[in-house]
mmCIF file of C-alpha atoms in Angstrom:
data_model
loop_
_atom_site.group_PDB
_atom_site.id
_atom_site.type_symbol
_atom_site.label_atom_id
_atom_site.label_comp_id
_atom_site.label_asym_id
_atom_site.label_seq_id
_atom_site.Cartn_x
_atom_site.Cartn_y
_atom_site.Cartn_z
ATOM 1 C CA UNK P 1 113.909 27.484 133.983
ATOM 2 C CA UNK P 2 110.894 29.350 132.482
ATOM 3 C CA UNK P 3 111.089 31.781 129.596
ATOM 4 C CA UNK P 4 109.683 35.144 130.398
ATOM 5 C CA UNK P 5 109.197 36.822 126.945
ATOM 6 C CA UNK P 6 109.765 40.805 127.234
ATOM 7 C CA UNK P 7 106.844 43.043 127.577
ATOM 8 C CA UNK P 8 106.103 45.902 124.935
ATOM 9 C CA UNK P 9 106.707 49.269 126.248
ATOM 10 C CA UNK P 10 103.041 50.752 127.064
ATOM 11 C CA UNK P 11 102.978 53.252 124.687
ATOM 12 C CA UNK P 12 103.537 50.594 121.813
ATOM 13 C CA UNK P 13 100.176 49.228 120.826
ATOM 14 C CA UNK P 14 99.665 46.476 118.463
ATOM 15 C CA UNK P 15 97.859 46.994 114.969
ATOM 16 C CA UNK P 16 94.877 45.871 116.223
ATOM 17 C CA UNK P 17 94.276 47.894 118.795
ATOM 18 C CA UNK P 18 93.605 51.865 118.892
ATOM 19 C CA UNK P 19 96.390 54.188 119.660
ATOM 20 C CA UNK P 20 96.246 55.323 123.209
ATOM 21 C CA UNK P 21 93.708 59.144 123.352
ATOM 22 C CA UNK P 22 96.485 61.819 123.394
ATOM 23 C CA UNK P 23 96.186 64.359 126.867
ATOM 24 C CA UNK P 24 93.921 67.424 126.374
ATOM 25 C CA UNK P 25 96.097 70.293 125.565
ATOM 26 C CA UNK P 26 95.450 72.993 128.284
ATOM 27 C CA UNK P 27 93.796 76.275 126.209
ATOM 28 C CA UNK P 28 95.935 79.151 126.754
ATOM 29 C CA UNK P 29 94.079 82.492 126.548
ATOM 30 C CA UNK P 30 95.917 85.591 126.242
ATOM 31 C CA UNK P 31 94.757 87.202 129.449
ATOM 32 C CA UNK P 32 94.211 90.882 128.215
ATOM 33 C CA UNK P 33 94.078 92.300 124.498
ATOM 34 C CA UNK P 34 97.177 94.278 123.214
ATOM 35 C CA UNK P 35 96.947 97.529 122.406
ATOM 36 C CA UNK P 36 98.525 97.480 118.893
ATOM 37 C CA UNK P 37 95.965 96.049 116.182
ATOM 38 C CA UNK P 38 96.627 95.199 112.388
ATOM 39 C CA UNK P 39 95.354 97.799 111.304
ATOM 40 C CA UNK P 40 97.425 100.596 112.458
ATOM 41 C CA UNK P 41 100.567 98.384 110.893
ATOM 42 C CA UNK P 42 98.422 98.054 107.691
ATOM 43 C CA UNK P 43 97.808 102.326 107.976
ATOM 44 C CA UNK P 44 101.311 102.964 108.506
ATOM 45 C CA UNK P 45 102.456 100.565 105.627
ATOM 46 C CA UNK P 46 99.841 102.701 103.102
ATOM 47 C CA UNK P 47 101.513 106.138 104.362
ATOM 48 C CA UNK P 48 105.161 104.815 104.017
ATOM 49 C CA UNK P 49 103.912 103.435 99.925
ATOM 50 C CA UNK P 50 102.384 106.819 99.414
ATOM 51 C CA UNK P 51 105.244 108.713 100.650
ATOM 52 C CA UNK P 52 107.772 106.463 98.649
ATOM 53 C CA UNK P 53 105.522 106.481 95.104
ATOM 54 C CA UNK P 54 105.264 110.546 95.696
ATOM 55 C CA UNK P 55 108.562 111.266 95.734
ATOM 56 C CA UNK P 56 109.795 108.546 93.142
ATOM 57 C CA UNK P 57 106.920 109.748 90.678
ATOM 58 C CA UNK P 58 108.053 113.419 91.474
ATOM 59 C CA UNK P 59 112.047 112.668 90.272
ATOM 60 C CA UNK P 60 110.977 109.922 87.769
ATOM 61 C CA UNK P 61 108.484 112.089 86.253
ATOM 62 C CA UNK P 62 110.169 114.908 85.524
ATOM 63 C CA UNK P 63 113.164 112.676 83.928
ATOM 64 C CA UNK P 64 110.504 110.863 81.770
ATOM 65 C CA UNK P 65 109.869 114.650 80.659
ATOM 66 C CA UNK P 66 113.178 115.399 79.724
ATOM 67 C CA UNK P 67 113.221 111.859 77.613
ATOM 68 C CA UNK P 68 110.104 112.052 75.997
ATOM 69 C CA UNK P 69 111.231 115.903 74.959
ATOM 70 C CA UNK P 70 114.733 114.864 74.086
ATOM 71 C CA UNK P 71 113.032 112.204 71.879
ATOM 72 C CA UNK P 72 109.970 113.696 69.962
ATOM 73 C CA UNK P 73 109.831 117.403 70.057
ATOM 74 C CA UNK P 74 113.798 118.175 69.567
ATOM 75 C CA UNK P 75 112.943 121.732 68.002
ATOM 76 C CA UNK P 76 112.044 122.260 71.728
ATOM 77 C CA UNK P 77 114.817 120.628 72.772
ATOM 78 C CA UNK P 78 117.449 123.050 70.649
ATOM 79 C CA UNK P 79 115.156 126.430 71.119
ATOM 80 C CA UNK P 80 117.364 129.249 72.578
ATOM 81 C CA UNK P 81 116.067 130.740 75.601
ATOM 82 C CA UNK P 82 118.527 133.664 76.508
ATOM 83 C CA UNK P 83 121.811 134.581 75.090
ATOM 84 C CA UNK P 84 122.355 131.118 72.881
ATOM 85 C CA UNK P 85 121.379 128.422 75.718
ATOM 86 C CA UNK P 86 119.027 125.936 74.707
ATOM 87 C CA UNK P 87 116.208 124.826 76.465
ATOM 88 C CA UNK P 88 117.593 121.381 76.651
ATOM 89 C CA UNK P 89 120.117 122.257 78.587
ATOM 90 C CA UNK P 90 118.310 124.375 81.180
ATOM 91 C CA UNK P 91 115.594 121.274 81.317
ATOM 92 C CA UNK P 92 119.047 119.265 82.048
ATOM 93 C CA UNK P 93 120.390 121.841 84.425
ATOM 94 C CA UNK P 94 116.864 121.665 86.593
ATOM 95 C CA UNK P 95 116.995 118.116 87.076
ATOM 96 C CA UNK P 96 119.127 118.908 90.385
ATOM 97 C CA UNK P 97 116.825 120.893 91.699
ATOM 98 C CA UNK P 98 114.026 118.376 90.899
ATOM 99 C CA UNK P 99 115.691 115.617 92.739
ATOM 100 C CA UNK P 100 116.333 118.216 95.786
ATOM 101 C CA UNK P 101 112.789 118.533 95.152
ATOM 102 C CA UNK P 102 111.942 115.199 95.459
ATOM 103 C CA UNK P 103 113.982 114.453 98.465
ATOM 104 C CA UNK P 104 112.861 117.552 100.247
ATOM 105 C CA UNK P 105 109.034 116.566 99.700
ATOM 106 C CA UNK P 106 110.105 112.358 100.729
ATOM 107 C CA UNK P 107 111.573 114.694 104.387
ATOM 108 C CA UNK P 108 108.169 116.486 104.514
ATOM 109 C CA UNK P 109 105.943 113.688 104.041
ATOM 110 C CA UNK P 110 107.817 111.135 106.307
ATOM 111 C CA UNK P 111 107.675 113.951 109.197
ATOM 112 C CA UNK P 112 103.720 115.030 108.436
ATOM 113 C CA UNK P 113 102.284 111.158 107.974
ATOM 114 C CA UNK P 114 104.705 108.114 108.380
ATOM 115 C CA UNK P 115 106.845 109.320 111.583
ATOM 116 C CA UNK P 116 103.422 110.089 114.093
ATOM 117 C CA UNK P 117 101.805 107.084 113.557
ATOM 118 C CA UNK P 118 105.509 104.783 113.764
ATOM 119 C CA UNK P 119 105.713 107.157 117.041
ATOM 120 C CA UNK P 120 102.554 106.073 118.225
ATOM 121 C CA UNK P 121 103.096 102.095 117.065
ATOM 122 C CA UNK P 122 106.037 102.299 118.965
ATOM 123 C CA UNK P 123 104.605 103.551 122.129
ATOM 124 C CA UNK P 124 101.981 101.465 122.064
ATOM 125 C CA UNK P 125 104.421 98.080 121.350
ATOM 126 C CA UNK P 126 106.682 99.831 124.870
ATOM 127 C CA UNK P 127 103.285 99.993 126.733
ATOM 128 C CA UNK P 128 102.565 96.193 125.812
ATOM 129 C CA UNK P 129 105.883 95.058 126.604
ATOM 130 C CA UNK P 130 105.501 96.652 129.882
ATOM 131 C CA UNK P 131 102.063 95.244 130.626
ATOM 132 C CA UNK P 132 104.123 91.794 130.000
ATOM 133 C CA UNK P 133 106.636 92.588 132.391
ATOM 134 C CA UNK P 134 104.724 92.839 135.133
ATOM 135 C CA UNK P 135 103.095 89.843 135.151
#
């Protein structure tokens, strides 16, 4: 009876020898450019900041007005205006109006900048993902 001792699997190697080369990878190349590029995300991003900062400074402002009035110039604060109402309370009474204000110009910017050019992202991302389909 001989003694056959049992072979290493192949892709074992001792630590003497090299590791076995690993297969090329094949290079994958996308075969045509997509329409959409960075930069039109990185443009819409800057319109949708300035719309958001513009409307936010517009209600936050006016508030900070009120405050800063409120705190260190209440003489202007308790001046009547018209038949024993203080200005304080009409400054109070337009804050309302300032936030309609605010939300009204958030509407008017998001339709004028931020909603063409997420229109034309979005049309551009439907003609890639048809271009992909048909392959």
């Amino acid at each position: 009876m001989s003694y056959d001792p049992p072979r290493p699997p192949p892709d074992l190697t001792y630590p003497w020898q090299p590791p076995p080369p690993e297969p090329p990878r094949p290079r994958r190349t996308p075969p045509r450019e997509p329409l959409g590029h960075h930069s039109d995300l990185r443009v819409l991003r800057s319109a949708y900041r300035w719309q958001r900062r513009t409307a936010a400074l517009t209600a936050l402002g006016y508030f900070t007005l009120f405050l800063v009035l409120s705190a260190f110039a209440p003489h202007v604060m308790t001046t009547t205006v018209t038949d024993g109402i203080p200005a304080g309370l009409l400054l109070a009474l337009l804050q309302l109006p300032v936030t309609w204000l605010a939300i009204a110009l958030y509407e008017h910017t998001a339709r004028r900048h931020v909603d063409p050019l997420a229109d034309r992202i979005r049309k551009e991302a439907e003609l890639n993902a048809r271009r992909g389909a048909t392959r």
